[in-house]
Amino acid sequence: MKQVMERAALAAARAIMAIHSAGPDVQYKPDSSPVTEADEEAERLILAALGQHFPAIPVVAEEAVAAGNIPDISGGLFFLVDPLDGTKEFIAGRAEFTVNIALIRDGAPIAGIVLAPALSCGFVAVENRAERFTVTSDFSVGERQSIGCRDRGKALTAVASRSHDTPETARFLDDHGIDACTAIGSSLKFCLVAEGLADVYPRFSRTMEWDTAAGDAVLRASGGETHTLDGAPLAYGKRNQAHDADFANPNFIAAGTGWSANVSAVAD
C-alpha cells in the first residue's frame, strides 16, 4: 500500500511540476473554485495507479466528483484523492500545494500520503507509523525519518489556513493563549502538527474530505487527533447530509496530544 501510494503521488508530482514550470491554464468550476490541467492530469495518473493495484477499492476523487462520478462506498473501504490540494497556492506561485491520497476504513483514515513537490518533501502513514521523506530531483523517495506529535507544553504554536482566516480562528487562539500562529496552505498544516513543529490546527471554515483525509491519516499515525467541535472524531464517507453537500466536513480541531478535553469547550 505504501509503495503504491508513493509511486502514484510521485508520478502526479512530476506532472504537476512540469505544468507549474510552463504556467497553468486556470479554469473555474461551477462552485467558483479554480482548477487547472495539473489537477486533471495528476488525478488521471493517481486513478490509473490505484485502479491497477487495488481494482476492488472504490476511489472518491475531487475532480471526478465535480464531474458527477461518485462510486459506491457502502462497503466502508475506499480511497479519497485530492490530486492538487492548494490549487490557489499553486496558481499564485507559492510552494504550499500537495498531492493527497488516503485510504478510509469504516469512516477513519488508516493510511495516507501528503506530497509537497515544490518543497521536495512528503509525509506518509501506514499501519500507525508516520514518516517524513525527501523527494529527489528525479522524483523518487530519498531519506526517511519517523515522526510524531510533541507533548503539549506551556508555549503553544498553531497553524492556520492562509486563504481562509476567520474570526472564530482568532477567538480560538485568544481563548487558548496562543500567540504564535503560522499561516500555510494545503494539508501541510496537519503535517506540521504531526512532526511536532506545531501543536494545533483549528479549522472554522469549509473543507471537503479529500482536503483533509491524507493529512489526518498522517496526524493520527503520529499520535494526534482530529475532532469536530462536539468532541467526536472527524469521520469520512459522509453522504446525504441534511445541511451540506456530500463529503463536506464540519469545523474541526486537529491537534497533538493533550487537546481532546478542550475540544468541546470551543463550541460553547
Coordinates of C-alpha atoms in Angstrom, one line a residue, residues 10-262:
L10 CA 5.4 10.9 -7.2
A11 CA 4.0 10.4 -10.8
A12 CA 1.4 13.1 -10.1
A13 CA 4.0 15.4 -8.6
R14 CA 6.2 15.1 -11.7
A15 CA 3.3 16.1 -14.0
I16 CA 2.3 18.9 -11.7
M17 CA 5.7 20.4 -11.6
A18 CA 6.0 20.3 -15.4
I19 CA 2.8 22.3 -15.7
H20 CA 3.9 24.6 -12.8
S21 CA 7.1 25.4 -14.8
A22 CA 5.2 26.1 -18.0
G23 CA 2.4 28.1 -16.4
P24 CA -1.1 26.6 -15.7
D25 CA -4.2 27.3 -17.6
V26 CA -6.8 28.3 -15.0
Q27 CA -10.5 27.4 -15.3
Y28 CA -13.3 27.7 -12.8
K29 CA -15.8 25.0 -11.6
P30 CA -19.5 25.7 -11.0
D31 CA -18.7 26.4 -7.3
S32 CA -16.2 29.1 -8.5
S33 CA -13.2 27.2 -7.2
P34 CA -10.2 27.1 -9.6
V35 CA -9.0 24.1 -11.5
T36 CA -6.0 23.6 -13.8
E37 CA -4.8 21.0 -16.2
A38 CA -2.4 20.0 -13.4
D39 CA -5.3 18.9 -11.2
E40 CA -6.8 16.8 -14.0
E41 CA -3.6 15.1 -15.2
A42 CA -2.5 14.3 -11.6
E43 CA -5.9 12.8 -10.9
R44 CA -5.7 10.7 -14.0
L45 CA -2.3 9.3 -13.0
I46 CA -3.4 8.5 -9.5
L47 CA -6.7 6.8 -10.6
A48 CA -4.8 4.7 -13.0
A49 CA -2.3 3.5 -10.4
L50 CA -4.9 2.8 -7.8
G51 CA -7.1 1.1 -10.3
Q52 CA -4.2 -1.2 -11.4
H53 CA -3.2 -2.3 -8.0
F54 CA -6.4 -2.1 -6.0
P55 CA -9.2 -2.5 -8.5
A56 CA -11.8 -3.6 -5.9
I57 CA -11.4 -0.5 -3.8
P58 CA -13.5 2.5 -5.0
V59 CA -11.9 5.9 -5.3
V60 CA -13.6 9.2 -4.4
A61 CA -11.5 11.8 -6.3
E62 CA -12.2 15.6 -6.3
E63 CA -12.4 16.2 -10.0
A64 CA -14.3 13.1 -10.7
V65 CA -16.9 14.1 -8.0
A66 CA -17.1 17.5 -9.6
A67 CA -18.0 15.8 -12.8
G68 CA -20.7 13.7 -11.1
N69 CA -18.8 10.5 -10.9
I70 CA -19.3 9.1 -7.3
P71 CA -18.6 5.4 -6.7
D72 CA -20.5 3.2 -4.3
I73 CA -18.6 3.4 -0.9
S74 CA -21.2 1.5 1.1
G75 CA -18.6 -1.3 1.8
G76 CA -16.7 1.1 4.1
L77 CA -13.3 0.8 2.4
F78 CA -12.4 3.4 -0.2
F79 CA -9.7 5.9 -1.3
L80 CA -10.0 9.7 -1.1
V81 CA -7.9 11.6 -3.6
D82 CA -7.1 15.3 -3.9
P83 CA -4.7 15.4 -6.8
L84 CA -3.7 19.0 -6.1
D85 CA -4.6 20.4 -2.7
G86 CA -3.9 24.1 -2.5
T87 CA -4.7 25.0 -6.1
K88 CA -4.9 28.7 -5.1
E89 CA -1.3 28.4 -3.8
F90 CA -0.2 26.7 -7.0
I91 CA -1.8 29.4 -9.2
A92 CA -0.2 32.1 -7.0
G93 CA 3.2 30.6 -7.5
R94 CA 3.6 29.6 -3.8
A95 CA 5.1 26.2 -2.9
E96 CA 2.5 25.1 -0.4
F97 CA 0.5 22.7 -2.6
T98 CA 0.3 19.0 -2.2
V99 CA -0.8 15.7 -3.6
N100 CA -3.2 13.9 -1.2
I101 CA -4.1 10.2 -1.2
A102 CA -5.8 8.5 1.7
L103 CA -7.4 5.1 2.5
I104 CA -10.6 5.1 4.6
R105 CA -11.9 2.2 6.5
D106 CA -15.2 2.5 8.4
G107 CA -15.1 6.3 8.5
A108 CA -11.5 6.6 9.7
P109 CA -8.3 7.4 7.6
I110 CA -6.0 4.4 8.1
A111 CA -3.3 5.3 5.5
G112 CA -2.3 8.3 3.6
I113 CA 0.3 10.3 1.8
V114 CA 0.8 14.1 1.5
L115 CA 3.5 15.0 -1.0
A116 CA 4.7 18.6 -1.5
P117 CA 6.6 18.6 -4.8
A118 CA 7.7 22.2 -4.7
L119 CA 9.1 21.7 -1.2
S120 CA 10.8 18.3 -2.2
C121 CA 9.2 16.5 0.8
G122 CA 6.4 14.3 1.7
F123 CA 4.6 12.5 4.6
V124 CA 3.3 9.0 4.6
A125 CA 1.3 6.9 7.1
V126 CA 0.6 3.2 7.0
E127 CA -0.2 0.8 9.9
N128 CA 0.0 3.5 12.6
R129 CA 3.5 4.6 11.6
A130 CA 4.2 8.0 10.1
E131 CA 7.3 9.2 8.2
R132 CA 8.6 12.3 6.6
F133 CA 10.6 11.8 3.5
T134 CA 12.6 13.9 1.0
V135 CA 11.9 13.9 -2.7
T136 CA 14.8 13.8 -5.1
S137 CA 15.2 15.8 -8.3
D138 CA 14.2 12.7 -10.3
F139 CA 11.0 12.3 -8.3
S140 CA 11.9 9.3 -6.1
V141 CA 12.0 8.9 -2.3
G142 CA 15.2 10.0 -0.6
E143 CA 15.8 9.9 3.1
R144 CA 13.1 8.8 5.5
Q145 CA 12.5 9.8 9.1
S146 CA 9.9 8.7 11.6
I147 CA 7.8 11.5 13.0
G148 CA 5.5 12.0 16.0
C149 CA 3.5 14.8 17.7
R150 CA 5.1 16.6 20.5
D151 CA 3.6 16.8 24.0
R152 CA 1.6 19.8 24.8
G153 CA 3.6 22.4 26.6
K154 CA 3.1 25.9 28.0
A155 CA 4.1 27.8 24.9
L156 CA 1.8 26.7 22.1
T157 CA 2.0 27.1 18.4
A158 CA -0.9 26.9 16.0
V159 CA -1.1 26.6 12.2
A160 CA -4.0 28.0 10.2
S161 CA -5.2 28.4 6.7
R162 CA -3.6 31.0 4.6
S163 CA -6.6 31.6 2.4
H164 CA -9.5 31.0 4.9
D165 CA -8.8 33.1 8.0
T166 CA -11.9 33.6 10.2
P167 CA -12.9 35.5 13.4
E168 CA -13.5 32.1 15.0
T169 CA -9.9 31.1 14.5
A170 CA -8.7 34.3 16.1
R171 CA -11.1 33.7 19.0
F172 CA -9.8 30.1 19.4
L173 CA -6.2 31.4 19.5
D174 CA -7.1 34.1 22.1
D175 CA -9.1 31.7 24.3
H176 CA -6.2 29.3 24.4
G177 CA -3.4 31.9 24.9
I178 CA -1.7 31.1 21.6
D179 CA 0.4 33.9 20.3
A180 CA 2.4 32.0 17.7
C181 CA 0.4 31.1 14.6
T182 CA 1.8 30.2 11.2
A183 CA -0.5 30.6 8.1
I184 CA 0.2 27.9 5.5
G185 CA -1.7 26.4 2.6
S186 CA -3.0 22.9 1.9
S187 CA -2.8 19.8 4.1
L188 CA 0.7 20.7 5.2
K189 CA -1.0 22.1 8.3
F190 CA -1.8 18.6 9.6
C191 CA 1.8 17.5 8.8
L192 CA 3.4 20.3 10.8
V193 CA 1.4 19.2 13.9
A194 CA 2.3 15.5 13.1
E195 CA 6.0 16.2 13.0
G196 CA 6.0 18.2 16.2
L197 CA 6.5 21.6 14.8
A198 CA 3.1 22.9 15.9
D199 CA 0.5 21.9 18.5
V200 CA -2.9 22.6 16.9
Y201 CA -4.7 23.3 13.7
P202 CA -8.1 24.9 14.3
R203 CA -10.4 24.9 11.2
F204 CA -13.5 27.1 11.2
S205 CA -14.2 27.3 7.5
R206 CA -15.4 24.7 5.0
T207 CA -13.3 21.8 3.8
M208 CA -14.0 18.7 1.9
E209 CA -13.0 15.2 2.9
W210 CA -10.3 14.9 0.1
D211 CA -8.7 18.1 1.5
T212 CA -8.2 16.6 4.9
A213 CA -8.1 12.8 4.8
A214 CA -4.4 12.2 3.9
G215 CA -3.1 14.8 6.4
D216 CA -5.4 13.5 9.0
A217 CA -4.1 9.9 8.4
V218 CA -0.5 11.2 9.0
L219 CA -1.6 13.1 12.1
R220 CA -3.4 10.1 13.7
A221 CA -0.5 7.8 12.9
S222 CA 1.8 10.4 14.7
G223 CA -0.3 10.2 17.8
G224 CA -2.6 13.2 17.1
E225 CA -6.3 13.6 16.8
T226 CA -8.9 15.4 14.7
H227 CA -12.2 16.1 16.4
T228 CA -15.3 18.0 15.4
L229 CA -16.5 20.7 17.8
D230 CA -18.7 18.2 19.7
G231 CA -15.7 16.1 20.5
A232 CA -16.3 13.3 18.0
P233 CA -13.5 12.1 15.7
L234 CA -13.8 13.6 12.2
A235 CA -15.5 11.0 10.1
Y236 CA -15.2 10.2 6.4
G237 CA -17.7 9.0 3.8
K238 CA -20.4 11.5 4.8
R239 CA -23.2 11.2 2.2
N240 CA -26.7 12.7 2.1
Q241 CA -26.0 15.3 4.7
A242 CA -29.0 17.4 5.7
H243 CA -27.2 20.7 5.8
D244 CA -24.3 20.3 3.4
A245 CA -23.0 18.6 0.3
D246 CA -21.7 15.0 0.2
F247 CA -18.2 14.7 1.6
A248 CA -18.2 18.2 3.2
N249 CA -16.6 18.5 6.6
P250 CA -17.8 20.3 9.7
N251 CA -15.5 22.6 11.6
F252 CA -12.7 20.7 13.5
I253 CA -9.7 20.9 15.7
A254 CA -6.6 18.8 14.6
A255 CA -4.0 18.6 17.4
G256 CA -1.3 16.7 19.0
T257 CA -1.5 15.1 22.4
G258 CA -3.5 16.7 25.3
W259 CA -6.2 18.5 23.4
S260 CA -9.2 16.2 23.4
A261 CA -10.5 17.6 26.7
N262 CA -10.6 21.1 25.3

